[in-house]
Amino acid sequence: MHIRTGLLCLLLCLVPLRAAAEDVLLRSSSLLPAAYDSYLALNLKLPPQNRTLPLVGDRGLRSGGQVLRHLAGQQAVNGFDGVLYDNRDHGHSSLPEELFPRLDRLVYDKTLRKARADYGLAGKILLPAVVFGNSSTSVTTGPAKRSLPRLAMTSPGGPERSAQLYENNHLYVYPEHRDHDETDRFPANWPYMLISQGSSGSDQPFLAALAMTLAAFPPDTFAALRDNRLIAPTLQMILRRGYAPVRSRAAYFTAIAHPVVFEGDALRPGRMMGEAAAMRPDAIPPMVRLRVEQDGFGEAEGLARLSERLFDTEGAIARIWRNFDWSREITVSAAATRDPNGRTLTFTWALLQGDPARVRIEPLDPEGSRARIRVAWHDPKTVLTRDRTGYHNRSLSRVEIGVFASNGVHDSAPAFVTVFFPDHQKRVYATSGAGGMRLVSVDYDAIGRDAYYDPVLFWSAPWTDRAEYDGAGARTGWTRIGHDGNTRTLPPEIGEGVYQIERLQPERPYLIMP
């Protein structure tokens, strides 16, 4: 008897204990077609947490995990129950397993890997779980090079799929890779993902912070957020509220809390975990839902008669300025926003980026659930910014308005209304005889000036058009001054049906390096 017991103990001691949670296999046979050319994964089951494994590994303590360990010792926390990590760059910048041994990881079957469903921008597959992930990849070849976030913003269906992920408890991190250096090239701001300043590996601090914040929620709060599909908006709020420069509630309604791209060294995981641990299920914040009521931006504007409506989603509305007018107007409603616990909501509309003298926000009801927004033309603006490598000048060409809902306990993550200006054009406006502002000329020759423009959204032509007006201020035509020396007189409707613009599409993403 004693010999058998000793032998059994010896055999058990020789069997290596698993040092990490199980992989969760996604099979192609479980996918069901869904909206926006995406798929819903059925029958994907996450195993129960293996509580014999530590919540935070020894290496994770250096990333702030000691706070999570302390919280877990003081109160019940959700841990990683129901949470799935999705790496989408074949391990190029994967969250190390030893940081959080209990965290389950998604793997794809052979068919899905062959179809590259496990690589690059997320959005094609919705998973029945709380998901966070990353991909340190970018489109690095061809004339339409861009980061994955800009790819999502400018590709057909990209905004809708990104919004769908956000509204189904998925949040991904992507590097800005050369889209936010000397020039901010993003045509919009939105809450649907997190964008890290830098290239490969810059996403790692965000992944660790998200993992620990998810683990710090009390189980009942996590369940309420999950069931109301508010995990991603709440993570966005917590990260922004805990961002290093944000020291007060008033600062939360300013640009410092809501940049299009975040600095990894300005994250404060300890603050984030504290906020999550203190959140009660009866006070979880809502998600702002926007709708355009009246739109002064058109479907066929400017010389090339292109749409100014980049996208309309509930968490972000984005416009591109193509029209020749000095100012535009749009009326937006957030009245469809609902608090998950039925609390009364009040709304804040904050100008986050843009000239206050050229943007007017007029609330249309006492709660502020609707607003009329008037925006005048903005030339590119250069601002001095600071990151971990020092001070830099950065050119900006976007107006941003953040919309927030407060339930009396928490402020929501922002929804955004943005207007992107064609910064590669050189426009001149001047005062008209009637006292308003009108266009004088447009220089379209971005290529000749060696000015960058996004070929998916814009175009370049080797001429300047000068507007001509009659005594009443009506535009009567144009004088086209070619950069080859030729001059022509053209009618006022020159753009209509005249120009065919080649709309480029980005190629596949590839690995990026620092």
Coordinates of C-alpha atoms in Angstrom, one line a residue:
M1 CA 0.0 0.0 0.0
H2 CA 2.7 2.5 1.0
I3 CA 4.8 1.5 -2.0
R4 CA 1.9 2.1 -4.4
T5 CA 1.2 5.5 -2.8
G6 CA 4.8 6.5 -3.1
L7 CA 5.0 5.5 -6.7
L8 CA 1.8 7.4 -7.5
C9 CA 3.3 10.6 -5.8
L10 CA 6.5 10.1 -7.8
L11 CA 4.6 9.8 -11.1
L12 CA 2.5 12.9 -10.4
C13 CA 5.6 14.9 -9.5
L14 CA 7.2 13.9 -12.8
V15 CA 4.1 15.1 -14.9
P16 CA 4.8 18.8 -15.8
L17 CA 2.0 21.1 -14.5
R18 CA 0.5 23.3 -17.3
A19 CA 1.8 26.8 -16.8
A20 CA -0.9 28.6 -18.9
A21 CA -4.6 28.4 -19.7
E22 CA -5.9 26.4 -22.5
D23 CA -6.1 27.5 -26.1
V24 CA -9.6 27.9 -27.5
L25 CA -9.9 26.5 -31.0
L26 CA -12.1 28.4 -33.5
R27 CA -13.3 26.1 -36.3
S28 CA -14.4 27.3 -39.8
S29 CA -17.4 25.0 -39.6
S30 CA -18.8 27.0 -36.7
L31 CA -19.1 30.3 -38.6
L32 CA -22.4 31.7 -39.6
P33 CA -22.8 34.7 -42.0
A34 CA -23.7 37.9 -40.3
A35 CA -24.1 41.6 -41.2
Y36 CA -21.4 43.7 -43.0
D37 CA -19.7 40.7 -44.6
S38 CA -18.8 39.2 -41.2
Y39 CA -19.4 35.9 -39.5
L40 CA -20.7 34.9 -36.1
A41 CA -18.9 32.1 -34.3
L42 CA -21.3 29.5 -32.9
N43 CA -20.6 26.8 -30.3
L44 CA -17.3 28.4 -29.1
K45 CA -17.0 27.5 -25.5
L46 CA -14.5 28.9 -23.1
P47 CA -13.3 26.5 -20.4
P48 CA -13.7 27.4 -16.7
Q49 CA -10.8 29.2 -15.2
N50 CA -8.0 27.0 -14.0
R51 CA -7.7 28.4 -10.5
T52 CA -4.6 26.3 -9.8
L53 CA -2.8 28.8 -12.0
P54 CA -1.9 32.2 -10.7
L55 CA -4.0 35.1 -11.9
V56 CA -0.8 37.1 -12.4
G57 CA 2.6 35.6 -13.2
D58 CA 5.8 36.8 -11.6
R59 CA 6.7 38.7 -14.8
G60 CA 3.2 40.3 -14.8
L61 CA 4.0 42.0 -11.4
R62 CA 6.4 44.3 -13.3
S63 CA 3.5 45.5 -15.5
G64 CA 1.3 46.5 -12.5
G65 CA 0.0 43.1 -11.7
Q66 CA 0.8 43.6 -8.0
V67 CA -2.2 45.9 -7.8
L68 CA -4.4 43.2 -9.3
R69 CA -3.0 40.6 -6.8
H70 CA -3.8 43.0 -4.0
L71 CA -7.4 43.6 -5.2
A72 CA -8.0 39.9 -5.6
G73 CA -6.9 39.5 -2.0
Q74 CA -9.3 42.2 -0.8
Q75 CA -12.5 41.4 -2.8
A76 CA -14.0 39.1 -5.4
V77 CA -12.7 39.9 -8.9
N78 CA -13.8 38.4 -12.2
G79 CA -10.3 37.3 -13.2
F80 CA -10.3 36.1 -16.7
D81 CA -13.5 34.1 -16.6
G82 CA -15.2 34.6 -20.0
V83 CA -12.3 36.6 -21.4
L84 CA -10.4 35.6 -24.6
Y85 CA -7.2 37.0 -26.0
D86 CA -6.8 37.2 -29.8
N87 CA -3.4 37.8 -31.3
R88 CA -3.6 38.6 -35.1
D89 CA 0.0 38.9 -36.2
H90 CA 1.1 35.3 -35.8
G91 CA 2.9 36.0 -32.5
H92 CA 4.9 38.9 -33.9
S93 CA 3.7 41.1 -30.9
S94 CA 1.9 38.6 -28.7
L95 CA 1.0 39.2 -25.1
P96 CA 3.4 36.8 -23.3
E97 CA 1.6 33.8 -21.7
E98 CA 3.6 34.1 -18.5
L99 CA 2.1 37.5 -17.7
F100 CA -1.4 36.2 -17.1
P101 CA -1.4 32.3 -16.9
R102 CA -5.2 32.0 -16.6
L103 CA -6.0 33.9 -19.7
D104 CA -7.4 31.8 -22.6
R105 CA -6.1 32.4 -26.1
L106 CA -7.8 32.0 -29.4
V107 CA -6.3 29.8 -32.1
Y108 CA -7.7 29.2 -35.6
D109 CA -8.1 26.0 -37.4
K110 CA -6.2 25.2 -40.6
T111 CA -8.9 26.4 -43.0
L112 CA -9.1 29.8 -41.3
R113 CA -5.4 30.2 -41.1
K114 CA -5.1 29.4 -44.8
A115 CA -7.7 32.1 -45.5
R116 CA -5.7 34.5 -43.3
A117 CA -8.7 35.0 -41.0
D118 CA -6.2 35.0 -38.1
Y119 CA -4.2 37.9 -39.5
G120 CA -4.4 41.7 -39.7
L121 CA -7.4 43.8 -39.0
A122 CA -10.2 42.2 -36.9
G123 CA -13.8 42.6 -37.8
K124 CA -14.8 39.6 -39.9
I125 CA -15.5 37.3 -37.0
L126 CA -17.7 38.0 -33.9
L127 CA -17.0 35.7 -31.0
P128 CA -19.4 34.8 -28.2
A129 CA -17.0 36.1 -25.5
V130 CA -15.3 39.2 -24.1
V131 CA -12.4 39.6 -26.5
F132 CA -9.3 41.9 -26.5
G133 CA -6.5 41.5 -29.0
N134 CA -4.0 43.2 -31.3
S135 CA -2.1 43.1 -34.6
S136 CA 1.2 44.7 -35.1
T137 CA 0.8 44.8 -38.9
S138 CA 0.3 47.5 -41.4
V139 CA -0.2 48.0 -45.2
T140 CA 3.5 48.6 -46.1
T141 CA 3.4 48.3 -49.9
G142 CA 1.7 50.0 -52.8
P143 CA 0.5 53.6 -53.2
A144 CA -2.1 53.3 -50.4
K145 CA 0.2 52.4 -47.4
R146 CA -1.5 52.9 -44.1
S147 CA -2.0 51.6 -40.6
L148 CA -4.7 49.1 -39.8
P149 CA -6.9 51.8 -38.1
R150 CA -6.7 54.0 -41.1
L151 CA -7.4 50.9 -43.3
A152 CA -10.6 50.3 -41.2
M153 CA -11.7 54.0 -41.5
T154 CA -11.2 54.1 -45.3
S155 CA -12.2 50.7 -46.5
P156 CA -15.8 49.7 -47.6
G157 CA -17.5 48.2 -44.6
G158 CA -14.6 48.9 -42.3
P159 CA -16.3 51.4 -40.0
E160 CA -19.4 49.3 -39.7
R161 CA -17.4 46.1 -38.8
S162 CA -15.4 48.1 -36.3
A163 CA -18.5 49.5 -34.7
Q164 CA -20.0 46.0 -34.6
L165 CA -17.0 44.7 -32.7
Y166 CA -17.1 47.5 -30.2
E167 CA -20.8 46.9 -29.6
N168 CA -20.2 43.2 -29.0
N169 CA -17.5 43.3 -26.3
H170 CA -14.5 43.3 -28.5
L171 CA -11.6 45.8 -28.3
Y172 CA -8.4 45.6 -30.3
V173 CA -5.1 47.5 -30.2
Y174 CA -3.1 48.6 -33.3
P175 CA 0.0 50.7 -33.8
E176 CA -0.3 54.0 -35.7
H177 CA 2.8 53.1 -37.8
R178 CA 3.7 56.3 -39.6
D179 CA 0.2 57.7 -39.6
H180 CA 0.7 59.9 -36.6
D181 CA 4.2 61.4 -36.8
E182 CA 4.9 64.7 -38.6
T183 CA 1.3 64.6 -39.8
D184 CA -1.8 63.2 -38.3
R185 CA -3.2 61.2 -41.3
F186 CA -6.3 59.8 -39.7
P187 CA -9.5 61.1 -41.4
A188 CA -11.5 60.6 -38.2
N189 CA -11.4 59.8 -34.5
W190 CA -13.5 57.0 -33.0
P191 CA -13.8 54.8 -29.9
Y192 CA -13.9 51.5 -31.7
M193 CA -10.2 50.5 -31.1
L194 CA -7.1 51.7 -29.3
I195 CA -4.2 53.1 -31.5
S196 CA -0.7 53.1 -30.0
Q197 CA 1.9 55.6 -30.8
G198 CA 4.8 53.8 -32.6
S199 CA 5.2 50.5 -34.5
S200 CA 5.6 46.9 -33.5
G201 CA 5.5 46.3 -29.8
S202 CA 4.0 49.7 -28.9
D203 CA 0.7 47.8 -28.4
Q204 CA 2.1 45.7 -25.5
P205 CA 1.4 48.2 -22.6
F206 CA -2.2 48.5 -23.8
L207 CA -2.7 44.8 -23.8
A208 CA -1.4 44.4 -20.3
A209 CA -3.5 47.3 -19.0
L210 CA -6.7 45.9 -20.7
A211 CA -6.1 42.4 -19.4
M212 CA -5.6 43.6 -15.8
T213 CA -8.6 46.0 -16.0
L214 CA -10.9 43.2 -17.2
A215 CA -9.7 40.9 -14.4
A216 CA -10.3 43.6 -11.8
F217 CA -14.1 44.0 -12.3
P218 CA -16.2 42.5 -9.6
P219 CA -18.0 39.4 -11.1
D220 CA -21.5 40.9 -11.0
T221 CA -20.2 44.2 -12.6
F222 CA -18.4 42.2 -15.3
A223 CA -21.6 40.2 -16.0
A224 CA -23.7 43.3 -16.2
L225 CA -21.3 44.9 -18.6
R226 CA -21.0 41.8 -20.7
D227 CA -24.8 41.2 -20.9
N228 CA -25.4 44.9 -21.9
R229 CA -22.6 44.7 -24.4
L230 CA -20.8 47.6 -22.7
I231 CA -17.4 46.0 -22.0
A232 CA -15.5 47.9 -24.8
P233 CA -17.1 51.4 -24.1
T234 CA -16.4 51.0 -20.4
L235 CA -12.8 50.0 -21.0
Q236 CA -12.4 53.0 -23.2
M237 CA -13.8 55.3 -20.5
I238 CA -11.6 53.8 -17.8
L239 CA -8.5 54.1 -19.9
R240 CA -9.1 57.7 -20.8
R241 CA -10.2 58.7 -17.3
G242 CA -7.0 57.1 -16.0
Y243 CA -4.7 58.5 -18.7
A244 CA -1.8 60.3 -17.0
P245 CA -2.6 63.9 -18.1
V246 CA -6.2 63.6 -17.0
R247 CA -6.3 64.8 -13.4
S248 CA -10.0 65.9 -13.0
R249 CA -13.5 65.4 -14.4
A250 CA -13.2 68.7 -16.2
A251 CA -10.0 67.4 -18.0
Y252 CA -11.9 64.4 -19.2
F253 CA -14.0 66.6 -21.4
T254 CA -10.9 68.0 -23.2
A255 CA -8.6 66.9 -25.9
I256 CA -5.9 65.5 -23.5
A257 CA -8.2 62.6 -22.6
H258 CA -9.2 61.7 -26.2
P259 CA -6.3 61.8 -28.7
V260 CA -6.7 59.7 -31.8
V261 CA -3.5 58.0 -30.8
F262 CA -2.4 57.2 -27.2
E263 CA 1.1 57.0 -25.6
G264 CA 1.8 53.7 -23.9
D265 CA 3.9 55.3 -21.2
A266 CA 1.0 57.6 -20.2
L267 CA -1.2 54.6 -19.3
R268 CA -1.9 54.2 -15.6
P269 CA -3.0 50.6 -15.1
G270 CA -3.2 51.0 -11.3
R271 CA -5.8 53.8 -11.8
M272 CA -7.6 51.7 -14.3
M273 CA -7.9 48.6 -12.1
G274 CA -9.0 50.8 -9.2
E275 CA -11.8 52.3 -11.3
A276 CA -12.9 48.8 -12.5
A277 CA -12.8 47.3 -9.0
A278 CA -15.0 50.1 -7.6
M279 CA -17.7 50.0 -10.3
R280 CA -21.0 48.7 -9.2
P281 CA -23.5 46.9 -11.6
D282 CA -26.3 49.4 -10.9
A283 CA -24.1 52.3 -12.0
I284 CA -22.3 51.1 -15.2
P285 CA -22.0 53.9 -17.8
P286 CA -24.0 53.9 -21.1
M287 CA -22.8 53.9 -24.6
V288 CA -23.6 57.1 -26.5
R289 CA -25.6 56.4 -29.7
L290 CA -25.6 59.1 -32.4
R291 CA -27.8 59.8 -35.4
V292 CA -27.7 62.5 -38.0
E293 CA -30.9 64.5 -38.2
Q294 CA -30.0 67.1 -40.8
D295 CA -26.9 67.0 -42.9
G296 CA -25.3 69.9 -44.7
F297 CA -22.6 67.6 -46.1
G298 CA -23.4 66.1 -49.5
E299 CA -23.0 63.0 -51.6
A300 CA -21.5 64.6 -54.7
E301 CA -19.3 67.6 -53.8
G302 CA -16.3 69.4 -54.9
L303 CA -14.5 69.3 -58.3
A304 CA -14.6 65.4 -58.4
R305 CA -18.2 65.2 -57.2
L306 CA -17.3 62.8 -54.4
S307 CA -19.2 62.0 -51.2
E308 CA -18.4 63.9 -48.0
R309 CA -20.0 61.3 -45.8
L310 CA -17.1 59.1 -44.8
F311 CA -19.2 57.0 -42.4
D312 CA -22.2 57.1 -40.1
T313 CA -22.1 54.7 -37.2
E314 CA -23.7 55.1 -33.7
G315 CA -20.4 55.8 -32.0
A316 CA -18.8 58.0 -34.6
I317 CA -19.9 60.2 -37.5
A318 CA -17.2 61.3 -39.9
R319 CA -17.3 63.9 -42.7
I320 CA -14.8 65.0 -45.4
W321 CA -14.9 68.6 -46.5
R322 CA -15.0 68.8 -50.3
N323 CA -17.5 71.6 -50.9
F324 CA -16.3 75.1 -51.7
D325 CA -18.4 76.9 -49.1
W326 CA -16.9 78.7 -46.1
S327 CA -19.1 77.0 -43.5
R328 CA -21.3 73.9 -43.1
E329 CA -23.9 72.7 -40.7
I330 CA -25.0 69.3 -39.3
T331 CA -27.6 68.5 -36.6
V332 CA -26.9 65.3 -34.6
S333 CA -29.0 63.6 -32.0
A334 CA -27.8 61.4 -29.1
A335 CA -31.4 60.8 -27.9
A336 CA -31.3 57.1 -28.6
T337 CA -28.7 56.7 -25.8
R338 CA -30.1 54.6 -22.9
D339 CA -28.7 54.0 -19.4
P340 CA -28.6 50.3 -18.7
N341 CA -30.2 50.9 -15.3
G342 CA -32.7 53.4 -16.4
R343 CA -30.9 56.4 -14.8
T344 CA -31.6 59.9 -16.1
L345 CA -28.9 61.0 -18.6
T346 CA -27.4 64.4 -19.3
F347 CA -25.1 65.1 -22.3
T348 CA -22.0 67.1 -22.8
W349 CA -20.8 68.2 -26.3
A350 CA -17.1 69.2 -26.2
L351 CA -14.9 70.7 -28.9
L352 CA -11.8 68.5 -28.6
Q353 CA -9.9 69.7 -31.7
G354 CA -10.5 72.7 -33.8
D355 CA -10.6 76.5 -33.7
P356 CA -13.3 77.6 -31.2
A357 CA -13.8 80.7 -33.3
R358 CA -14.8 78.5 -36.2
V359 CA -16.9 75.9 -34.5
R360 CA -20.3 76.5 -32.9
I361 CA -22.1 73.8 -30.9
E362 CA -25.7 74.7 -30.1
P363 CA -27.6 72.3 -27.8
L364 CA -31.3 72.0 -28.9
D365 CA -32.9 70.6 -25.7
P366 CA -32.4 71.0 -21.9
E367 CA -30.7 67.6 -21.5
G368 CA -28.4 68.4 -24.4
S369 CA -29.3 65.2 -26.3
R370 CA -29.4 67.1 -29.6
A371 CA -27.1 69.7 -31.0
R372 CA -26.7 71.8 -34.1
I373 CA -23.0 72.0 -35.2
R374 CA -21.7 74.7 -37.5
V375 CA -18.1 74.4 -38.7
A376 CA -16.1 76.9 -40.8
W377 CA -13.2 76.0 -43.1
H378 CA -9.9 75.1 -41.2
D379 CA -6.4 75.3 -42.7
P380 CA -3.9 72.8 -41.4
K381 CA -2.6 73.6 -38.0
T382 CA 0.9 72.7 -36.6
V383 CA 1.1 71.9 -32.9
L384 CA 4.0 71.0 -30.7
T385 CA 3.6 67.6 -29.2
R386 CA 5.7 65.5 -26.8
D387 CA 6.2 61.8 -26.6
R388 CA 8.8 59.5 -25.1
T389 CA 11.4 60.5 -27.7
G390 CA 11.0 64.3 -27.1
Y391 CA 9.2 67.2 -28.7
H392 CA 7.8 67.2 -32.2
N393 CA 5.7 69.3 -34.6
R394 CA 2.6 67.6 -35.9
S395 CA 0.2 68.9 -38.5
L396 CA -3.5 68.5 -37.8
S397 CA -6.5 68.9 -40.2
R398 CA -9.5 67.6 -38.3
V399 CA -12.2 69.1 -36.2
E400 CA -13.4 66.7 -33.4
I401 CA -16.4 67.0 -31.2
G402 CA -16.8 64.5 -28.3
V403 CA -20.3 63.6 -27.1
F404 CA -20.6 62.2 -23.5
A405 CA -23.5 60.9 -21.5
S406 CA -23.5 61.1 -17.7
N407 CA -25.8 59.0 -15.5
G408 CA -24.9 60.9 -12.3
V409 CA -22.3 58.3 -11.3
H410 CA -20.1 57.8 -14.4
D411 CA -19.4 59.7 -17.6
S412 CA -19.5 57.5 -20.7
A413 CA -16.8 56.9 -23.2
P414 CA -17.0 59.6 -26.0
A415 CA -18.8 59.3 -29.3
F416 CA -17.4 61.5 -32.0
V417 CA -18.5 63.9 -34.7
T418 CA -15.4 64.7 -36.9
V419 CA -14.7 66.7 -40.0
F420 CA -11.6 66.1 -42.0
F421 CA -10.1 68.8 -44.3
P422 CA -8.2 68.2 -47.5
D423 CA -4.9 69.5 -46.1
H424 CA -3.1 68.8 -49.4
Q425 CA -5.1 71.5 -51.1
K426 CA -4.1 75.2 -50.7
R427 CA -7.3 77.1 -50.4
V428 CA -7.7 80.9 -50.1
Y429 CA -10.9 82.5 -48.6
A430 CA -11.5 86.2 -48.3
T431 CA -14.3 88.5 -47.1
S432 CA -17.0 89.1 -49.6
G433 CA -18.8 92.3 -50.3
A434 CA -21.7 91.2 -48.2
G435 CA -19.5 90.7 -45.1
G436 CA -19.3 86.9 -45.3
M437 CA -16.4 84.7 -46.5
R438 CA -16.1 83.1 -49.9
L439 CA -13.6 81.0 -51.8
V440 CA -10.9 82.8 -53.8
S441 CA -8.9 79.9 -55.2
V442 CA -7.9 76.3 -54.8
D443 CA -4.4 74.9 -55.7
Y444 CA -4.9 71.2 -56.4
D445 CA -1.3 70.3 -57.2
A446 CA -0.3 68.2 -54.2
I447 CA 2.1 66.2 -56.3
G448 CA 3.8 69.3 -57.7
R449 CA 4.2 70.7 -54.1
D450 CA 5.3 67.2 -52.8
A451 CA 2.5 67.3 -50.4
Y452 CA 1.1 64.0 -49.0
Y453 CA -2.5 63.1 -49.7
D454 CA -4.5 59.9 -49.1
P455 CA -5.1 58.4 -52.6
V456 CA -8.0 56.4 -51.3
L457 CA -9.9 59.6 -50.3
F458 CA -8.3 62.4 -52.4
W459 CA -6.6 63.2 -55.7
S460 CA -4.1 65.7 -57.2
A461 CA -4.2 67.8 -60.4
P462 CA -1.6 70.2 -61.9
W463 CA -3.6 73.4 -61.8
T464 CA -5.1 76.2 -59.6
D465 CA -8.8 77.2 -60.0
R466 CA -9.7 80.8 -59.2
A467 CA -13.4 81.5 -58.5
E468 CA -15.1 84.4 -60.4
Y469 CA -18.2 86.2 -59.0
D470 CA -20.7 88.7 -60.2
G471 CA -21.7 91.9 -58.4
A472 CA -24.3 90.1 -56.3
G473 CA -21.7 87.6 -55.0
A474 CA -22.9 84.6 -57.1
R475 CA -20.1 82.4 -58.5
T476 CA -20.1 82.8 -62.3
G477 CA -17.3 80.5 -63.2
W478 CA -13.6 79.7 -62.8
T479 CA -10.3 80.7 -64.2
R480 CA -8.1 77.6 -64.4
I481 CA -4.4 78.4 -64.3
G482 CA -2.5 75.3 -65.4
H483 CA 0.9 74.7 -64.0
D484 CA 2.0 74.2 -67.6
G485 CA 1.3 77.9 -68.2
N486 CA -2.1 77.5 -69.9
T487 CA -5.2 79.4 -68.7
R488 CA -8.8 78.6 -69.4
T489 CA -12.2 80.0 -68.4
L490 CA -14.7 77.4 -67.1
P491 CA -18.4 77.4 -66.1
P492 CA -19.4 77.2 -62.4
E493 CA -20.5 73.6 -62.7
I494 CA -17.1 72.3 -64.0
G495 CA -17.0 69.3 -61.6
E496 CA -20.3 67.7 -62.6
G497 CA -19.7 64.5 -64.5
V498 CA -16.3 65.6 -65.8
Y499 CA -13.7 63.8 -63.7
Q500 CA -13.2 60.1 -63.1
I501 CA -11.1 59.6 -60.0
E502 CA -9.4 56.3 -59.6
R503 CA -10.2 55.0 -56.1
L504 CA -7.2 53.0 -54.8
Q505 CA -7.6 50.1 -52.4
P506 CA -4.9 49.1 -49.9
E507 CA -3.1 45.9 -50.3
R508 CA -2.8 43.2 -47.6
P509 CA -1.2 44.1 -44.3
Y510 CA 2.3 43.0 -43.5
L511 CA 4.4 42.9 -40.4
I512 CA 5.8 46.2 -39.3
M513 CA 9.0 46.8 -37.4
P514 CA 10.0 49.7 -35.1

